[in-house]
Amino acid sequence: MKKIIFATSNETKSKRFSKGLKELGIEVLSLNDINIKLDVEENGSTAIENALIKARECYKKTNMPSMGMDDTLYMQNVPEDKQPGLFVRRVNGKTLTDEEMIEHYTNLVKEYGKEGRINCKWIYGLAVINEKGEEATYSFSKDNFYMVSSRSDKINPGYPLNSISKYKKLDKYFTDVTLDDMKLIELNEDDVIDFIAKNI
């Protein structure tokens, strides 16, 4: 089985594509799995640039196929100077805890939302480096959700915004969505999995 290192120590994120890639004969390992820490400055101006920074550093340290991912968040009606963009967890130079993130984003919804909700969009950047050091990048987005001003009583560690995000089609918190629900909303990332598999 082929192996690829996901340049993240976030266990929830590292498992995101694991099932689909495993079916294609590719095992995804996180930085924790190989006991490595990356010290990178994510100073790119786009999600793709930051994904490349992480993937390159991971490849440099491991000499194994590597991938990095970053994302940008846009919220409808929020002024440009308050848009999270690339800095979803960093606000005014401070890195927020999961609880602080929930508080910050519910406050944005209360201030700029309508009827306690705001339409949102994630734009993802993904970078893959194969064993020869060849690079490939891919961008994809999801706008099938909104954030709300009241929170779920559950938290997915590392993904605190799941506690205040709901799928438009279900009006259900991300934290409460079941496998059957996922089939209903047809949340499919086969295109991303195919991209990784083709470029590893």
XYZ file of C-alpha atoms in Angstrom:
200
model
C 0.000 0.000 0.000
C 1.259 3.476 -0.900
C 1.661 6.018 1.893
C 1.211 9.781 1.956
C 1.942 12.122 4.864
C -0.754 14.707 5.581
C 1.121 17.761 6.879
C -1.134 18.248 9.880
C -1.186 17.246 13.528
C -4.977 17.758 13.644
C -6.237 14.174 13.910
C -9.746 15.042 12.706
C -8.366 16.742 9.598
C -5.886 13.937 8.908
C -8.747 11.420 8.689
C -10.808 13.481 6.271
C -9.775 11.613 3.099
C -8.463 8.425 4.733
C -11.406 6.149 3.962
C -11.637 7.069 0.283
C -7.879 6.867 -0.257
C -7.613 3.551 1.564
C -10.061 2.087 -0.956
C -7.581 3.155 -3.649
C -4.649 1.512 -1.868
C -3.253 4.661 -0.224
C -2.676 5.018 3.510
C -2.791 8.526 4.987
C -0.420 9.217 7.885
C -0.491 12.350 10.032
C 2.546 14.108 11.506
C 1.616 12.521 14.844
C 1.761 9.045 13.280
C 5.404 9.563 12.297
C 6.304 11.637 15.373
C 7.321 14.761 13.455
C 6.540 18.414 14.104
C 6.637 21.051 11.390
C 7.686 24.587 12.188
C 6.392 26.521 9.204
C 5.395 30.113 8.755
C 2.133 30.081 6.827
C 2.740 33.423 5.140
C 1.124 32.688 1.781
C -1.544 35.012 0.420
C -3.890 32.178 -0.598
C -4.938 28.773 0.718
C -2.998 27.110 -2.138
C 0.223 28.948 -1.221
C -0.080 27.911 2.436
C -0.877 24.324 1.451
C 2.297 24.258 -0.659
C 4.396 25.679 2.190
C 3.227 22.858 4.474
C 3.570 20.103 1.868
C 7.090 21.239 0.860
C 8.324 21.318 4.448
C 6.822 17.891 5.109
C 8.418 16.438 1.961
C 11.756 18.015 2.883
C 11.678 16.373 6.329
C 10.346 12.947 5.320
C 11.308 12.489 1.640
C 7.923 10.795 1.302
C 4.815 11.752 -0.689
C 3.254 14.638 1.215
C 0.161 16.793 1.115
C -0.809 20.053 2.744
C -4.181 21.751 2.987
C -5.369 25.169 4.032
C -8.668 26.992 3.832
C -10.225 30.423 3.702
C -13.604 31.352 5.156
C -15.964 33.989 3.780
C -19.125 35.153 5.534
C -21.912 36.993 3.710
C -22.478 40.655 4.721
C -19.433 40.756 7.019
C -17.197 43.791 6.244
C -13.909 43.021 4.459
C -11.795 44.056 7.437
C -13.612 41.515 9.623
C -13.662 38.623 7.141
C -11.779 35.600 8.510
C -10.234 34.728 5.124
C -7.031 32.783 5.811
C -7.019 33.662 9.494
C -9.931 31.620 10.782
C -8.347 30.881 14.153
C -6.167 34.004 14.423
C -7.998 37.227 15.250
C -6.156 40.519 15.847
C -2.882 38.602 16.146
C -4.211 36.165 18.766
C -4.662 32.429 18.198
C -8.087 31.524 19.549
C -8.988 28.406 21.517
C -11.971 26.317 20.380
C -14.234 28.100 22.901
C -12.960 31.559 21.893
C -13.624 30.739 18.242
C -17.218 29.783 18.977
C -17.717 33.041 20.898
C -16.080 35.201 18.206
C -18.055 33.723 15.307
C -21.425 33.681 17.088
C -20.843 37.394 17.804
C -20.239 38.010 14.071
C -23.495 36.206 13.267
C -25.378 38.272 15.852
C -23.961 41.518 14.448
C -24.136 40.898 10.690
C -26.513 37.976 10.215
C -30.211 37.899 9.477
C -32.555 35.937 11.736
C -29.597 34.473 13.608
C -27.719 33.073 10.611
C -25.106 33.951 7.955
C -24.403 32.143 4.684
C -20.767 31.031 4.543
C -18.275 29.580 2.103
C -15.068 27.575 2.620
C -12.446 27.746 -0.131
C -9.830 24.995 0.198
C -6.337 24.774 -1.217
C -4.664 21.353 -1.474
C -1.074 20.598 -2.483
C 0.372 17.151 -3.204
C 4.054 16.311 -3.699
C 4.847 12.848 -5.060
C 7.916 10.720 -4.310
C 9.817 12.425 -7.162
C 9.166 15.861 -5.678
C 6.644 16.835 -8.380
C 3.985 19.250 -7.145
C 0.288 19.489 -7.963
C -2.369 21.796 -6.505
C -6.150 21.751 -6.374
C -8.763 24.219 -5.168
C -12.343 23.413 -4.176
C -15.088 25.120 -2.218
C -18.198 24.412 -0.156
C -21.036 26.892 0.320
C -23.730 24.457 1.443
C -23.909 25.788 4.999
C -24.519 28.745 7.242
C -23.406 29.722 10.730
C -25.860 30.442 13.499
C -25.826 32.500 16.682
C -26.739 29.597 18.970
C -24.418 26.646 19.492
C -24.744 22.883 19.615
C -23.891 21.243 22.947
C -21.270 19.110 21.165
C -17.766 20.084 19.996
C -15.597 18.296 17.440
C -12.063 18.928 18.819
C -10.064 20.979 16.335
C -13.228 21.913 14.428
C -15.105 24.209 16.853
C -17.066 25.932 14.081
C -18.920 22.642 13.510
C -20.791 23.549 16.717
C -22.334 26.650 15.115
C -22.519 25.513 11.471
C -25.581 23.926 9.870
C -26.107 22.333 6.469
C -28.661 24.337 4.485
C -30.402 21.213 3.253
C -30.923 19.709 6.724
C -30.914 22.671 9.128
C -28.850 20.421 11.384
C -25.599 21.170 13.222
C -22.485 19.608 11.687
C -21.860 17.974 15.069
C -25.215 16.148 14.888
C -25.085 14.925 11.295
C -25.272 11.137 10.857
C -23.943 8.941 8.041
C -27.484 8.672 6.663
C -27.740 12.476 6.715
C -24.493 12.690 4.717
C -26.067 10.555 1.999
C -29.052 12.919 1.910
C -26.923 16.016 1.421
C -24.642 14.168 -1.021
C -21.488 15.525 0.565
C -19.048 14.021 -1.876
C -15.309 14.629 -2.048
C -14.496 11.993 -4.673
C -12.962 14.684 -6.897
C -10.474 15.573 -4.153
C -9.653 11.931 -3.443
C -9.136 11.276 -7.178
C -6.827 14.295 -7.416
C -4.670 13.046 -4.522
C -4.557 9.490 -5.907
C -3.560 10.641 -9.401
C -0.769 12.891 -8.156
C 0.810 10.863 -5.371
